Short mmCIF file of C-alpha atoms in Angstrom, two decimals:
data_model
loop_
_atom_site.label_atom_id
_atom_site.label_comp_id
_atom_site.label_asym_id
_atom_site.label_seq_id
_atom_site.Cartn_x
_atom_site.Cartn_y
_atom_site.Cartn_z
CA MET A 122 55.30 38.14 -4.81
CA ASP A 123 58.38 36.40 -4.42
CA LEU A 124 60.83 36.84 -1.48
CA ALA A 125 63.31 38.80 -3.54
CA GLY A 126 60.78 41.26 -5.02
CA ALA A 127 59.30 42.10 -1.43
CA GLN A 128 62.99 42.78 -0.16
CA GLN A 129 62.64 45.82 -2.42
CA LEU A 130 60.05 47.18 -0.11
CA TRP A 131 62.21 47.97 2.94
CA ARG A 132 64.37 50.68 3.53
CA PRO A 133 66.43 49.71 6.62
CA GLU A 134 70.10 51.08 7.71
CA PRO A 135 72.83 48.11 6.89
CA GLY A 136 73.13 46.09 10.33
CA TRP A 137 69.64 46.03 11.53
CA LEU A 138 69.45 42.56 13.39
CA ASN A 139 66.93 43.37 16.15
CA THR A 140 63.38 42.32 14.95
CA ALA A 141 63.07 40.10 18.03
CA SER A 142 62.50 43.81 19.45
CA TYR A 143 60.86 45.36 16.60
CA GLY A 144 59.84 44.76 13.10
CA LEU A 145 60.84 47.05 10.47
CA PRO A 146 57.87 48.30 8.13
CA PRO A 147 57.50 47.98 4.36
CA ASP A 148 56.77 50.91 2.20
CA PRO A 149 53.33 50.02 1.85
CA ALA A 150 52.55 49.85 5.54
CA TRP A 151 54.78 53.14 5.96
CA GLU A 152 53.01 54.97 3.27
CA ALA A 153 49.66 53.96 4.92
CA LEU A 154 50.26 54.93 8.22
CA GLN A 155 51.58 58.69 6.85
CA ALA A 156 48.38 58.90 4.62
CA ALA A 157 46.36 58.42 7.55
CA LEU A 158 48.12 60.20 9.85
CA ALA A 159 47.88 63.41 7.24
CA GLN A 160 43.95 62.84 7.05
CA TRP A 161 44.00 63.10 11.03
CA ARG A 162 45.91 66.26 11.17
CA ALA A 163 43.83 68.01 8.45
CA GLY A 164 40.45 66.38 9.49
CA THR A 165 39.57 65.14 5.42
CA THR A 166 38.26 61.99 6.49
CA SER A 167 35.82 59.84 8.51
CA TRP A 168 37.24 57.21 10.96
CA GLU A 169 35.56 54.27 9.22
CA GLY A 170 38.10 53.97 6.83
CA TRP A 171 40.94 53.39 9.20
CA ASP A 172 38.98 50.79 11.08
CA ALA A 173 38.67 48.94 7.92
CA SER A 174 42.21 48.17 8.55
CA THR A 175 41.40 46.11 11.56
CA GLY A 176 39.29 43.88 9.62
CA ARG A 177 41.98 43.69 6.93
CA SER A 178 44.60 42.89 9.59
CA ARG A 179 42.08 40.58 11.53
CA ALA A 180 41.61 38.10 8.13
CA ALA A 181 45.64 38.80 7.31
CA PHE A 182 46.86 36.96 10.55
CA ALA A 183 43.86 34.14 10.51
CA GLU A 184 45.75 33.30 7.14
CA LEU A 185 49.34 33.26 8.48
CA VAL A 186 48.11 31.29 11.33
CA GLY A 187 45.45 28.77 9.73
CA VAL A 188 42.33 29.57 11.66
CA PRO A 189 38.97 30.90 11.00
CA VAL A 190 38.42 34.85 10.92
CA ALA A 191 35.44 34.13 13.33
CA ASP A 192 37.94 32.84 16.14
CA VAL A 193 40.55 35.80 16.10
CA THR A 194 39.90 38.74 18.57
CA VAL A 195 42.34 41.96 17.79
CA GLY A 196 43.74 43.84 20.68
CA ALA A 197 46.35 45.84 22.06
CA THR A 198 48.98 43.58 24.20
CA VAL A 199 49.73 39.97 24.92
CA SER A 200 48.88 40.44 28.38
CA GLN A 201 45.57 41.94 27.83
CA LEU A 202 44.44 39.44 25.55
CA LEU A 203 45.33 36.90 27.90
CA ALA A 204 43.76 38.58 30.89
CA PRO A 205 40.24 36.70 30.40
CA VAL A 206 41.99 33.36 30.59
CA GLY A 207 43.48 34.00 33.74
CA ALA A 208 40.39 35.27 35.00
CA ALA A 209 38.47 32.17 34.15
CA LEU A 210 40.53 29.88 36.27
CA PRO A 211 39.18 28.45 39.08
CA GLY A 212 40.77 28.92 42.18
CA GLY A 213 43.31 26.20 43.38
CA ALA A 214 44.31 25.52 39.69
CA THR A 215 47.65 24.89 38.53
CA VAL A 216 49.54 26.69 35.78
CA LEU A 217 52.70 25.09 34.26
CA VAL A 218 54.97 27.56 32.54
CA PRO A 219 58.89 27.52 31.52
CA GLU A 220 61.15 28.84 33.99
CA VAL A 221 62.54 31.24 31.43
CA GLU A 222 59.18 32.58 30.38
CA PHE A 223 58.52 36.19 28.69
CA THR A 224 56.67 37.83 31.85
CA SER A 225 53.40 38.81 29.64
CA ASN A 226 52.77 35.05 29.65
CA LEU A 227 53.34 34.63 33.04
CA PHE A 228 52.08 37.52 35.15
CA PRO A 229 48.53 36.94 34.02
CA TRP A 230 48.58 33.90 36.09
CA LEU A 231 50.69 34.95 38.91
CA VAL A 232 48.11 37.88 39.97
CA HIS A 233 45.44 35.11 40.62
CA ALA A 234 47.72 33.82 43.64
CA GLU A 235 45.23 35.22 46.14
CA ARG A 236 42.53 32.83 44.83
CA GLY A 237 44.88 29.89 45.27
CA VAL A 238 46.30 29.90 41.59
CA ARG A 239 49.56 27.86 41.27
CA VAL A 240 52.19 28.90 38.80
CA ARG A 241 54.51 26.09 38.57
CA THR A 242 57.82 26.63 36.56
CA VAL A 243 60.15 23.82 34.95
CA PRO A 244 63.11 24.18 32.37
CA LEU A 245 61.63 24.50 28.98
CA ASP A 246 63.37 20.98 27.96
CA GLY A 247 61.29 19.47 30.55
CA LEU A 248 58.01 21.23 30.18
CA VAL A 249 56.43 18.07 28.43
CA GLU A 250 57.45 15.57 31.06
CA ALA A 251 56.03 17.90 33.73
CA ILE A 252 52.40 17.98 32.50
CA ASP A 253 50.59 15.50 34.58
CA ALA A 254 46.98 15.27 35.90
CA GLY A 255 47.17 18.06 38.13
CA THR A 256 48.01 20.55 35.46
CA ASP A 257 45.18 22.78 34.53
CA LEU A 258 46.92 24.91 32.15
CA VAL A 259 49.99 24.90 30.13
CA ALA A 260 51.44 28.33 29.02
CA PHE A 261 54.79 28.76 26.99
CA SER A 262 56.19 30.75 24.24
CA LEU A 263 56.21 28.98 20.75
CA VAL A 264 59.75 30.90 20.47
CA GLN A 265 61.51 31.93 23.29
CA SER A 266 62.47 35.75 23.44
CA ALA A 267 65.87 35.01 25.63
CA ASP A 268 67.30 32.82 23.08
CA GLY A 269 65.34 31.84 20.30
CA THR A 270 64.57 28.39 21.40
CA ILE A 271 61.56 26.82 19.55
CA ALA A 272 59.20 24.68 22.04
CA ARG A 273 58.27 21.20 21.01
CA TYR A 274 54.48 22.61 20.04
CA ASP A 275 53.49 19.01 19.14
CA ASP A 276 54.76 17.09 22.02
CA ILE A 277 53.34 19.46 24.46
CA LEU A 278 50.10 19.44 22.71
CA ALA A 279 49.88 15.72 22.78
CA ALA A 280 50.84 15.84 26.56
CA ALA A 281 48.14 18.32 27.43
CA ARG A 282 45.37 16.89 25.63
CA ALA A 283 46.34 13.49 27.44
CA HIS A 284 45.98 15.24 30.76
CA ASP A 285 42.77 17.51 29.65
CA ALA A 286 45.37 20.90 30.30
CA LEU A 287 44.62 23.77 28.62
CA VAL A 288 47.16 25.34 26.26
CA VAL A 289 47.77 28.86 26.26
CA VAL A 290 50.90 30.22 23.66
CA ASP A 291 52.68 33.14 23.24
CA ALA A 292 53.68 33.35 19.43
CA THR A 293 54.88 36.92 19.26
CA GLN A 294 58.39 35.40 18.49
CA GLY A 295 57.18 33.13 15.97
CA CYS A 296 54.54 34.37 14.10
CA GLY A 297 55.47 35.90 11.19
CA TRP A 298 58.29 33.73 10.02
CA LEU A 299 57.70 30.05 11.78
CA PRO A 300 54.51 28.29 10.26
CA PHE A 301 52.50 26.73 12.93
CA ASP A 302 48.67 25.54 13.28
CA ALA A 303 47.27 27.97 15.90
CA GLY A 304 44.20 25.97 15.84
CA ARG A 305 44.97 23.38 17.49
CA ALA A 306 45.95 25.37 20.77
CA ASP A 307 43.30 26.85 23.16
CA VAL A 308 44.16 29.80 22.94
CA VAL A 309 47.31 31.61 20.82
CA ALA A 310 48.40 35.67 21.54
CA VAL A 311 50.28 37.17 19.28
CA GLY A 312 52.03 41.06 19.66
CA ALA A 313 52.15 42.20 16.42
CA TYR A 314 55.15 44.94 16.27
CA LYS A 315 57.79 42.44 16.17
CA TRP A 316 57.43 40.10 13.33
CA LEU A 317 54.51 41.33 11.94
CA MET A 318 55.94 44.30 11.55
CA ALA A 319 53.21 46.59 12.67
CA PRO A 320 53.21 49.69 14.90
CA ARG A 321 53.33 49.10 18.50
CA GLY A 322 49.90 48.93 19.90
CA ALA A 323 48.32 45.95 17.95
CA ALA A 324 47.84 42.39 18.50
CA PHE A 325 45.56 39.44 17.80
CA GLY A 326 44.30 36.23 19.56
CA TYR A 327 43.07 33.17 18.65
CA LEU A 328 40.34 31.72 21.12
CA SER A 329 39.11 28.12 20.34
CA PRO A 330 35.34 27.92 20.23
CA ARG A 331 35.72 24.47 22.17
CA ILE A 332 36.58 26.66 24.98
CA ARG A 333 35.28 30.42 24.32
CA ASP A 334 32.47 30.17 26.45
CA ARG A 335 34.30 29.59 29.42
CA PHE A 336 35.65 33.09 29.44
CA THR A 337 34.22 36.54 30.06
CA PRO A 338 34.50 39.31 28.15
CA LEU A 339 35.75 41.52 30.81
CA ALA A 340 36.57 44.59 28.39
CA ALA A 341 33.44 44.25 26.97
CA ASN A 342 32.54 47.63 24.71
CA TRP A 343 30.72 49.20 21.80
CA TYR A 344 33.40 47.30 19.29
CA ALA A 345 32.50 44.02 20.88
CA GLY A 346 29.01 44.12 19.99
CA SER A 347 27.22 42.06 17.47
CA ASP A 348 27.02 45.12 15.29
CA PRO A 349 29.27 47.95 16.59
CA HIS A 350 27.47 50.31 14.99
CA ALA A 351 24.38 49.75 16.68
CA SER A 352 26.12 49.53 20.07
CA TYR A 353 26.79 53.32 20.66
CA TYR A 354 24.27 53.76 23.71
CA GLY A 355 22.38 52.10 25.78
CA PRO A 356 21.26 48.36 26.90
CA PRO A 357 20.83 45.37 26.78
CA LEU A 358 24.23 43.64 26.10
CA ARG A 359 24.38 42.49 22.87
CA LEU A 360 27.98 40.94 22.10
CA ALA A 361 29.13 39.31 19.10
CA GLU A 362 28.70 35.45 19.07
CA ASP A 363 32.18 35.02 18.16
CA ALA A 364 35.65 35.95 19.24
CA ARG A 365 35.00 39.49 18.21
CA ARG A 366 33.03 39.68 21.84
CA PHE A 367 36.48 39.79 23.31
CA ASP A 368 37.82 42.58 21.07
CA ILE A 369 38.91 45.92 22.35
CA SER A 370 38.29 49.31 20.43
CA PRO A 371 41.35 49.38 18.46
CA ALA A 372 44.08 52.12 17.76
CA TRP A 373 43.43 52.95 14.37
CA PHE A 374 46.43 54.02 13.35
CA CYS A 375 48.23 50.63 14.56
CA PHE A 376 46.09 48.64 12.64
CA VAL A 377 46.58 51.13 9.45
CA GLY A 378 50.16 50.06 9.64
CA ALA A 379 49.58 46.27 10.35
CA ALA A 380 47.53 45.46 7.77
CA PRO A 381 49.74 45.90 4.43
CA ALA A 382 52.46 44.57 6.41
CA MET A 383 50.93 41.15 7.47
CA GLU A 384 49.33 41.04 4.04
CA LEU A 385 52.77 41.14 2.57
CA LEU A 386 53.67 38.18 4.95
CA ALA A 387 51.07 36.35 3.68
CA GLU A 388 51.48 36.67 -0.22
CA VAL A 389 55.72 35.87 -0.02
CA GLY A 390 54.59 32.98 2.34
CA LEU A 391 55.96 31.95 5.81
CA PRO A 392 57.86 28.80 4.52
CA ALA A 393 60.12 31.11 2.33
CA ILE A 394 60.31 33.72 4.80
CA ARG A 395 61.76 30.92 7.61
CA GLU A 396 64.09 29.54 4.94
CA HIS A 397 65.48 32.94 4.48
CA ASN A 398 65.71 33.89 7.78
CA VAL A 399 66.96 30.59 9.35
CA ARG A 400 69.97 30.61 6.51
CA LEU A 401 71.21 34.20 7.51
CA ALA A 402 71.04 33.13 11.16
CA ASN A 403 72.95 30.06 10.61
CA ARG A 404 75.60 31.98 8.37
CA PHE A 405 75.90 34.39 11.53
CA LEU A 406 76.10 31.04 13.90
CA THR A 407 78.68 29.25 11.48
CA GLY A 408 80.63 32.37 11.33
CA LEU A 409 81.45 32.40 14.53
CA GLY A 410 82.36 28.80 14.69
CA ARG A 411 79.04 27.98 16.55
CA PRO A 412 76.51 24.98 15.24
CA ALA A 413 73.54 25.79 12.92
CA GLY A 414 70.10 25.90 14.51
CA GLU A 415 66.70 26.10 13.25
CA SER A 416 65.68 29.57 14.64
CA ALA A 417 65.66 32.94 13.33
CA ILE A 418 67.08 34.19 16.91
CA VAL A 419 69.90 33.54 17.98
CA THR A 420 72.05 34.38 20.65
CA VAL A 421 76.00 34.20 21.23
CA ASP A 422 78.62 35.12 24.05
CA VAL A 423 81.42 36.93 23.03
CA PRO A 424 83.53 39.20 24.99
CA GLY A 425 82.79 42.29 24.25
CA ALA A 426 80.67 41.89 21.71
CA ALA A 427 78.02 44.18 22.57
CA GLU A 428 80.49 47.40 22.05
CA LYS A 429 82.03 45.92 19.30
CA LEU A 430 78.58 45.48 17.14
CA ALA A 431 77.56 48.98 18.34
CA ALA A 432 81.09 50.28 17.42
CA ALA A 433 80.06 49.22 13.95
CA GLY A 434 77.06 50.06 13.65
CA VAL A 435 75.11 46.76 14.11
CA ARG A 436 72.07 46.90 16.23
CA ALA A 437 70.90 43.88 18.40
CA ALA A 438 69.92 43.19 21.91
CA VAL A 439 71.56 41.63 24.77
CA ARG A 440 69.40 39.37 26.94
CA ALA A 441 70.27 37.12 29.99
CA GLY A 442 74.02 38.68 29.46
CA ARG A 443 74.37 37.44 25.90
CA VAL A 444 74.18 39.68 22.49
CA ARG A 445 70.83 38.22 20.69
CA ALA A 446 70.57 38.73 17.14
CA SER A 447 67.63 38.06 14.92
CA PHE A 448 67.03 37.97 10.94
CA HIS A 449 64.10 38.77 8.81
CA LEU A 450 62.96 38.82 5.28
CA TYR A 451 64.53 42.51 4.95
CA SER A 452 68.09 41.22 6.36
CA THR A 453 70.68 40.59 3.97
CA GLU A 454 74.18 38.52 4.21
CA HIS A 455 75.49 42.15 4.05
CA ASP A 456 73.93 42.85 7.81
CA VAL A 457 75.48 39.12 8.72
CA ASP A 458 78.68 40.09 7.40
CA LEU A 459 79.05 43.35 9.29
CA ALA A 460 78.08 41.60 12.41
CA LEU A 461 81.19 39.02 11.95
CA THR A 462 83.35 41.70 10.89
CA ALA A 463 82.66 43.66 13.99
CA LEU A 464 82.94 40.30 16.26
CA SER A 465 86.15 38.97 14.83
CA ALA A 466 87.87 42.25 15.39
#
């Protein structure tokens, strides 16, 4: 399906420019979720059918970020996915993080201060140059939540490899519109309720087999078993050999909604989605006399902007005192023009 055809599968009220807060479900995702909820209400089915969506979602995520399915774990939040990584850091390790970083990729390192783990923060544009022989792990967002800045992924990876530092990426604000090769990092975590348009409560992680054995599956459970259906009762410990050993038992309905949405993204293709999203973001920026950029998330500082947008029915966010607008494949030129008219009032 091409992008134009896919756009017919959404029902947004005009003026939704806030996918960086949460994404909107396409019809197949909404309908699948309603059907599952009806089954739950009436008790007409067993849970295994709902759980099949977890496997579909895992496969779709692997396709979107270009990694083997065996290297993907499923969870609920970014911080939960990163917790085993933080716990594996040796005492006295140094973690390098941008100074304006969403805390789900900051608190998992800061909580280990009592073990001597040191978190050093630097401006994002100086992150590459700050990686040195004393850096054990570099953690950053692929796309910054606050203003949509795209990290220098290739340069960060090269500098980290030169100093044998691990690379952890929060790709929540990029995965779903920005193509990238997750397999080049050591760990990639993604909350699926934004650009992947899943219900909140589904998250995905890439765990490189190069370093996976360094981590302990601290939330080990039946679903992480080598055969989940043979892992209901009793010892011995029998976890999966691949990244599934880090799975938590999934919130079924979140993945029921996630699978159709993510499969649709894969069908349309991220290059086409990126082109559409960035084109609309730049229509918005240039309409306000700002220079064009490369991100689907943009921020502007216009006096009274939040109030003007709200009065016009345009839904955006305020981050760090600036209006943040974000554009996805269901966004239209009409949405952009509504915002421009409001801000020009």
